Coordinates of C-alpha atoms and ligand atoms in Angstrom, one line a residue:
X283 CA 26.0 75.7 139.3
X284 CA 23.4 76.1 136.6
X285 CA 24.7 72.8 134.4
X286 CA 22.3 71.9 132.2
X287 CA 23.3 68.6 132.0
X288 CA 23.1 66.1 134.6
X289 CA 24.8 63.0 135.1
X290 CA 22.1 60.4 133.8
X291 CA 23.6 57.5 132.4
X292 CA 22.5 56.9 129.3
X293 CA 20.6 53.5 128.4
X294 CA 20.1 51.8 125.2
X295 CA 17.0 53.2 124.4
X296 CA 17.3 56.8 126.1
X297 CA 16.0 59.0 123.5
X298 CA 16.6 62.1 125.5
X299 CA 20.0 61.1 125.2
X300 CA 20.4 61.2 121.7
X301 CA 19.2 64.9 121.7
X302 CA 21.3 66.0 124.1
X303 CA 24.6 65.0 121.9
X304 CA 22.6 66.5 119.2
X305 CA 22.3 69.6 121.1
X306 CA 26.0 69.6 122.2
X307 CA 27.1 69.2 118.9
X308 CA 25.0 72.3 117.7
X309 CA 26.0 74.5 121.4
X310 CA 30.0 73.3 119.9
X311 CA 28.7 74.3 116.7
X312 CA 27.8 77.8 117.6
X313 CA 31.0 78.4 119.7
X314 CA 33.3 77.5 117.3
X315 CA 31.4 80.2 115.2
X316 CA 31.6 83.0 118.1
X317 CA 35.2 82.1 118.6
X318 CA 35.7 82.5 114.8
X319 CA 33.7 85.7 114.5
X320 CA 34.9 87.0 117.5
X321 CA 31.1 87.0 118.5
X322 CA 28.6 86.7 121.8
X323 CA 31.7 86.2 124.2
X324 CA 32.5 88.4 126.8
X325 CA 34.5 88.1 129.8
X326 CA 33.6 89.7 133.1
X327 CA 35.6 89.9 136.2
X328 CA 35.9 89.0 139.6
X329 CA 37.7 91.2 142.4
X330 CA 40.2 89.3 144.5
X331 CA 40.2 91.3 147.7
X332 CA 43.3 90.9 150.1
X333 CA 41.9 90.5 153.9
X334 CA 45.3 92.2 155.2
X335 CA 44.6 95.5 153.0
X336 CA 41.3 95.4 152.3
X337 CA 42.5 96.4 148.6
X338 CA 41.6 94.8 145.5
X339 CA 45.3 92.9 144.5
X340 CA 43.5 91.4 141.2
X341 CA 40.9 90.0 139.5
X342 CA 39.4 86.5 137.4
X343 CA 38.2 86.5 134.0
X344 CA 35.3 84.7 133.8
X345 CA 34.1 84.1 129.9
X346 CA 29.9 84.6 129.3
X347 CA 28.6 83.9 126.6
X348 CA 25.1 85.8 125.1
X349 CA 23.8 83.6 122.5
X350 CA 21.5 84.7 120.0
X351 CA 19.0 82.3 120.8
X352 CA 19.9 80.3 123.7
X353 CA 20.6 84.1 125.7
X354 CA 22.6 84.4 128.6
X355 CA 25.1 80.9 128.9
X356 CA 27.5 80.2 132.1
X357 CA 30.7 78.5 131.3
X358 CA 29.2 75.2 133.1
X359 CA 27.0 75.0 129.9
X360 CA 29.9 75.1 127.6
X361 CA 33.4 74.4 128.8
X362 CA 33.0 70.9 129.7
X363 CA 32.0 70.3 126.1
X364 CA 34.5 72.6 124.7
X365 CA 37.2 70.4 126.7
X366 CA 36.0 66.7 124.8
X367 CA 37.4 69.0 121.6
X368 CA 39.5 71.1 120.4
X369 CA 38.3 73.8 120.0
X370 CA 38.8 74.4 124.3
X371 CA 42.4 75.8 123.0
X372 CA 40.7 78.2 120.9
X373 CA 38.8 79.5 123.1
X374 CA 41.6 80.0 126.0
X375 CA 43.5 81.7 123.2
X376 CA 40.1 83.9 122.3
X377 CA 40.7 84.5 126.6
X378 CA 43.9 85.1 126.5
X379 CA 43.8 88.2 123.5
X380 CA 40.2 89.8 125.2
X381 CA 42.5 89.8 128.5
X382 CA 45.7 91.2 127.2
X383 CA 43.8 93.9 125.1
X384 CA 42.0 95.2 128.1
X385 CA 44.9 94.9 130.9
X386 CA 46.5 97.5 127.8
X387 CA 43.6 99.6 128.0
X388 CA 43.1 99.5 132.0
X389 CA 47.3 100.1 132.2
X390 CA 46.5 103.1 130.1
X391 CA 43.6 104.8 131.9
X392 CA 43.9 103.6 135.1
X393 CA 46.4 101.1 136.2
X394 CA 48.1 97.7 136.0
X395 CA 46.2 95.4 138.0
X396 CA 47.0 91.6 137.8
X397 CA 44.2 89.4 136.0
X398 CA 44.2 85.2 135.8
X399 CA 42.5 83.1 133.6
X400 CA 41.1 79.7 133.9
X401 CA 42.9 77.8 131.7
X402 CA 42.9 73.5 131.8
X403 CA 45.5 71.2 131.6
X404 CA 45.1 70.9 128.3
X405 CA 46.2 74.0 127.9
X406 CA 49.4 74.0 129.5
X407 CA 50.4 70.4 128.3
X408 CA 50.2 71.9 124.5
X409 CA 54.1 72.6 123.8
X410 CA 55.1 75.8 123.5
X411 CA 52.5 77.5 125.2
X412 CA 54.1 79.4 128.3
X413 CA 56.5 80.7 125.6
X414 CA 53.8 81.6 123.0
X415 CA 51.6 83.5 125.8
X416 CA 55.1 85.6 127.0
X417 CA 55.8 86.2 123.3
X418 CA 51.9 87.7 123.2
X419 CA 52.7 89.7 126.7
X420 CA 56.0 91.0 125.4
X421 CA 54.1 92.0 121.8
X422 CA 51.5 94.2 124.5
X423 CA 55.0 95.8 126.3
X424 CA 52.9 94.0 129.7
X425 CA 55.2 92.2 131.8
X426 CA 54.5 88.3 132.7
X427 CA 53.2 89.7 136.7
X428 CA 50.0 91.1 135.0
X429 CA 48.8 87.5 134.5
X430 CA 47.5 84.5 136.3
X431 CA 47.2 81.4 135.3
X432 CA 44.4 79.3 137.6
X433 CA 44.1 75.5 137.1
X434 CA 42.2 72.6 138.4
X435 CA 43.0 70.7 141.2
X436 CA 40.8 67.4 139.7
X437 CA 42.6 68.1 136.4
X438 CA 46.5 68.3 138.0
X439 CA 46.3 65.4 140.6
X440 CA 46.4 62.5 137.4
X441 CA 50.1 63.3 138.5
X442 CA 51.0 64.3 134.3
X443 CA 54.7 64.8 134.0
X444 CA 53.7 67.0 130.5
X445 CA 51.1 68.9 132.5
X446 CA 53.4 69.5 135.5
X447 CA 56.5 70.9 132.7
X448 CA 54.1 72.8 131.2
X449 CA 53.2 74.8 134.5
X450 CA 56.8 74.9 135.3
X451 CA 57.5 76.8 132.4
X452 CA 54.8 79.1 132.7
X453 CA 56.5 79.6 136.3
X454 CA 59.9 80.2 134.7
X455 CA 58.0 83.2 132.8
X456 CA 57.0 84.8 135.5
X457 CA 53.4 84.0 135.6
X458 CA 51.6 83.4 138.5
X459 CA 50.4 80.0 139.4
X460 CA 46.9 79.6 141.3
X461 CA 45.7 75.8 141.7
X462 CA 41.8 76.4 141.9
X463 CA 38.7 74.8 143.3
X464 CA 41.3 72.9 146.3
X465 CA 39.7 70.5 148.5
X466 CA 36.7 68.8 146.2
X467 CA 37.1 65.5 146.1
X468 CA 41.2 64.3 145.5
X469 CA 42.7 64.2 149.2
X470 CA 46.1 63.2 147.9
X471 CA 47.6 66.2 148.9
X472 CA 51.2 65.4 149.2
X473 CA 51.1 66.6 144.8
X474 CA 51.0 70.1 146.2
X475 CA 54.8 69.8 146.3
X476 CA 55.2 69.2 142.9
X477 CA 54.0 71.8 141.9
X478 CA 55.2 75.6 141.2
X479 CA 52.2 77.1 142.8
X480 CA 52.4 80.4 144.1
X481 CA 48.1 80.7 145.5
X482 CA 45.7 78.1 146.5
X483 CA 42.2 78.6 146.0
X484 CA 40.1 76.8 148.4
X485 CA 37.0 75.5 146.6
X486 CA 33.6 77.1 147.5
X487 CA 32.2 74.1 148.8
X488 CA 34.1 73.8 151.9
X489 CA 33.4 77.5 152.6
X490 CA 29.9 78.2 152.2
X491 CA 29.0 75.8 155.3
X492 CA 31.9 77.8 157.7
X493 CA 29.4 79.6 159.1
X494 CA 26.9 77.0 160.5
X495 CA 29.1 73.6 160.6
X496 CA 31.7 73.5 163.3
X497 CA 33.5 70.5 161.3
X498 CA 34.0 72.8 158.4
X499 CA 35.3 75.1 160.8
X500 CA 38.1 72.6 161.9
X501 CA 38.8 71.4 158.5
X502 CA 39.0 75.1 156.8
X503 CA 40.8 76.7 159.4
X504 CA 43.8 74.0 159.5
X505 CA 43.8 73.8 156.0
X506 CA 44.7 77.3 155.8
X507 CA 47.0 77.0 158.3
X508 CA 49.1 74.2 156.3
X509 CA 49.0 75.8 153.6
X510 CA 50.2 79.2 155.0
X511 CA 52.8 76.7 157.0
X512 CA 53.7 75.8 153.0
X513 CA 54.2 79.6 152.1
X514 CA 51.2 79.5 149.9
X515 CA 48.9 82.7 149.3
X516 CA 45.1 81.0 150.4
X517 CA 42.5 82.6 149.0
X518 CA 38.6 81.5 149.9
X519 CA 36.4 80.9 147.0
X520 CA 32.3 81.9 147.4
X521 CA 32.4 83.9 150.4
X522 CA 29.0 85.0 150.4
X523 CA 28.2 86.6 154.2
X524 CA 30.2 88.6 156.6
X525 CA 30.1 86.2 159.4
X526 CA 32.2 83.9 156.9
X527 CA 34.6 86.8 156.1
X528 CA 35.3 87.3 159.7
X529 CA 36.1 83.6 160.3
X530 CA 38.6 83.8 157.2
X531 CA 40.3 86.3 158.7
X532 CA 40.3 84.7 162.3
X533 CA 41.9 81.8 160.5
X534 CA 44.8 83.9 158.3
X535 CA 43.4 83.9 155.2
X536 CA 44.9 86.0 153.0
X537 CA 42.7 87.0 150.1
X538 CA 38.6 86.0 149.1
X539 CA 36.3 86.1 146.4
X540 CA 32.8 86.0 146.5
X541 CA 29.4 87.8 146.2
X542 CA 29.9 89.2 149.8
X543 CA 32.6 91.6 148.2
X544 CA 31.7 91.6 144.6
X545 CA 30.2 89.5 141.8
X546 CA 31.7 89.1 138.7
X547 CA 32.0 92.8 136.6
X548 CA 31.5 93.9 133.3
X549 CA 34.8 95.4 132.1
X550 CA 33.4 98.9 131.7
X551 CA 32.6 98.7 135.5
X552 CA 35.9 97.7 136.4
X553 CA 37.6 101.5 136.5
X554 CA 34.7 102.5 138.9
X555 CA 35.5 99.6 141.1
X556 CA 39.1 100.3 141.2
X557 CA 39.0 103.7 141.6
X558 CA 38.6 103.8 145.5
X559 CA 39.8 100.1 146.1
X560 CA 43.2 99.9 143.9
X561 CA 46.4 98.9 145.6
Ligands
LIG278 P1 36.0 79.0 139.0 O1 37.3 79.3 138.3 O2 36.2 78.3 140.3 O3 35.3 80.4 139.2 C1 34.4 80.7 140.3 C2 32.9 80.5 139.9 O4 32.1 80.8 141.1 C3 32.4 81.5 138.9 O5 31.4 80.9 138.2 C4 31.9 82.6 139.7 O6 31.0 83.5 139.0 C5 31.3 81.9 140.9 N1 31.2 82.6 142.1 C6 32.1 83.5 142.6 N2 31.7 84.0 143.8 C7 30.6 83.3 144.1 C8 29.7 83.3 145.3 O7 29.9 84.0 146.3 N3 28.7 82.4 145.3 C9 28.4 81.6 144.2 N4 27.3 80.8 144.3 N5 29.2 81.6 143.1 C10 30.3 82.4 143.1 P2 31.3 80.9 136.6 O8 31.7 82.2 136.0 O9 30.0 80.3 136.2 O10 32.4 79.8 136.2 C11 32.4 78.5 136.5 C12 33.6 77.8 136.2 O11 33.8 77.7 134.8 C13 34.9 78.4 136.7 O12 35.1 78.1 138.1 C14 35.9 77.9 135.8 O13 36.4 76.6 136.3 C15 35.2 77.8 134.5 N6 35.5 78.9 133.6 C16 35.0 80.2 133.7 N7 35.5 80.9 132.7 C17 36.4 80.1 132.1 C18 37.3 80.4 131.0 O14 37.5 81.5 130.4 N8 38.1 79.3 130.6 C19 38.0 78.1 131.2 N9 38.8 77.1 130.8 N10 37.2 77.8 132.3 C20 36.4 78.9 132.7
LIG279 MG1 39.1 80.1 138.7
LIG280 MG1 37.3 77.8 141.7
LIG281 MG1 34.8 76.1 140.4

């Protein structure tokens, strides 16, 4: 990912450290600004295509942001430092209204297709905030199906009673419950089961080296098969080439994203990609 900071520790008399929490403080700044002005943001999405069907069953919102003088930021450039403040809320709120304004357009010209957000633990811990987001839902006449929630897998496994409430709630709503970027780093998998997760999204990192590393092969391919054992939905993050694909599907994968099928889209692209690929 195209972070623009790196993990230097910073020493007493590291200048270039002082500038850089200078610059974060003018990148939070700005946000808080584009939040406010409803400015620069945009969210594009990514097609989740099921490997059964070959059908598009939903899609990710991913937020961009074009700054007026920076250009074209990722979210590695900005949500790490939106999460040391508050204003990370804001901004899944900002998320959350951009999402449930388009799935009204989309439902009117086209269809209802299902469309998750990242949001953090954070998010979910704040009280009220599985009712406040079916309240918003039921205001739009959508029903609770049309919307994912994704969260961390680093974020979920410091085991918070709060957090896991939170997500239980948002379960009791209806809302389905992916735990993303699975497999990096936290092996204490035996959390899984204290959780209301419906899809597990296996992290990009083991499946980029499928294709040329025979351990990745055994790992990946009994990881999915526990995980189906577990009556989860797997989906495969960052399937880039075709020879990956076909080993996802050998292994009973059930759904994939990645820039093999489709990078993220603009929202005004997203009827024409529908159109022929819709359930
Ligand atoms: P994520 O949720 O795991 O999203 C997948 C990331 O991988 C996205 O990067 C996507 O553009 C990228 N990607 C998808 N397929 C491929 C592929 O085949 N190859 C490669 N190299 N990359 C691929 P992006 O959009 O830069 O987002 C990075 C992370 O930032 C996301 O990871 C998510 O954790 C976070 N994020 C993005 N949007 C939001 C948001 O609205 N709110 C919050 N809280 N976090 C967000
Ligand atoms: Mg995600
Ligand atoms: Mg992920
Ligand atoms: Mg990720």
């Amino acid at each position: 990912h195209e972070g623009i900071h790196t993990n230097v520790t910073a020493m007493p008399f590291d200048t270039s450290y002082d500038s850089r929490r200078t610059d974060d403080f003018l990148i939070m700044n700005d946000l808080a600004s584009a939040l406010k002005m409803d400015e620069d943001l945009y969210l594009v999405y990514q097609p989740k295509i099921c490997l059964h069907s070959g059908k598009t069953v939903g899609l990710e919102a991913l937020i961009r942001w074009d700054h007026p003088l920076r250009g074209e930021l990722f979210p590695s450039q900005f949500i790490p430092l939106a999460k040391k403040t508050n204003l990370l809320s804001e901004l899944t709120d900002w998320v959350i209204n951009r999402v449930i304004a388009q799935l009204k357009t989309w439902n009117q010209e086209y269809t209802l297709i299902p469309v998750s957000i990242n949001a953090s633990e954070r998010d979910f811990s704040k009280p009220g905030f599985a009712d406040a987001l079916a309240a918003k839902l039921q205001d739009a006449q959508l029903p609770a199906s049309v919307m994912g929630i994704e969260c961390l897998e680093n974020e979920l496994v410091t085991e918070s009673r709060v957090a896991v409430e939170g997500l239980q709630s948002l379960k009791a709503h209806g809302f389905d419950i992916s735990l993303d970027d699975f497999g990096i780093g936290y092996s204490n998998i035996s959390y899984l089961q204290d959780l209301p997760l419906d899809v597990v999204k296996i992290d990009m990192s083991l499946i980029t080296r499928l294709a040329n590393d025979a351990t990745s092969r055994i790992i990946v391919s009994n990881i999915i098969r526990m995980l189906k054992e577990l009556n989860y939905t797997v989906l495969a993050e960052g399937v880039e080439t075709e020879a990956t694909l076909t080993l996802l599907k050998q292994y009973g994968c059930d759904q994939v994203q990645g820039y093999f099928c489709s990078k993220p889209i603009p929202a005004s692209d997203i009827e024409h990609w529908l159109a022929p690929r819709a359930r």
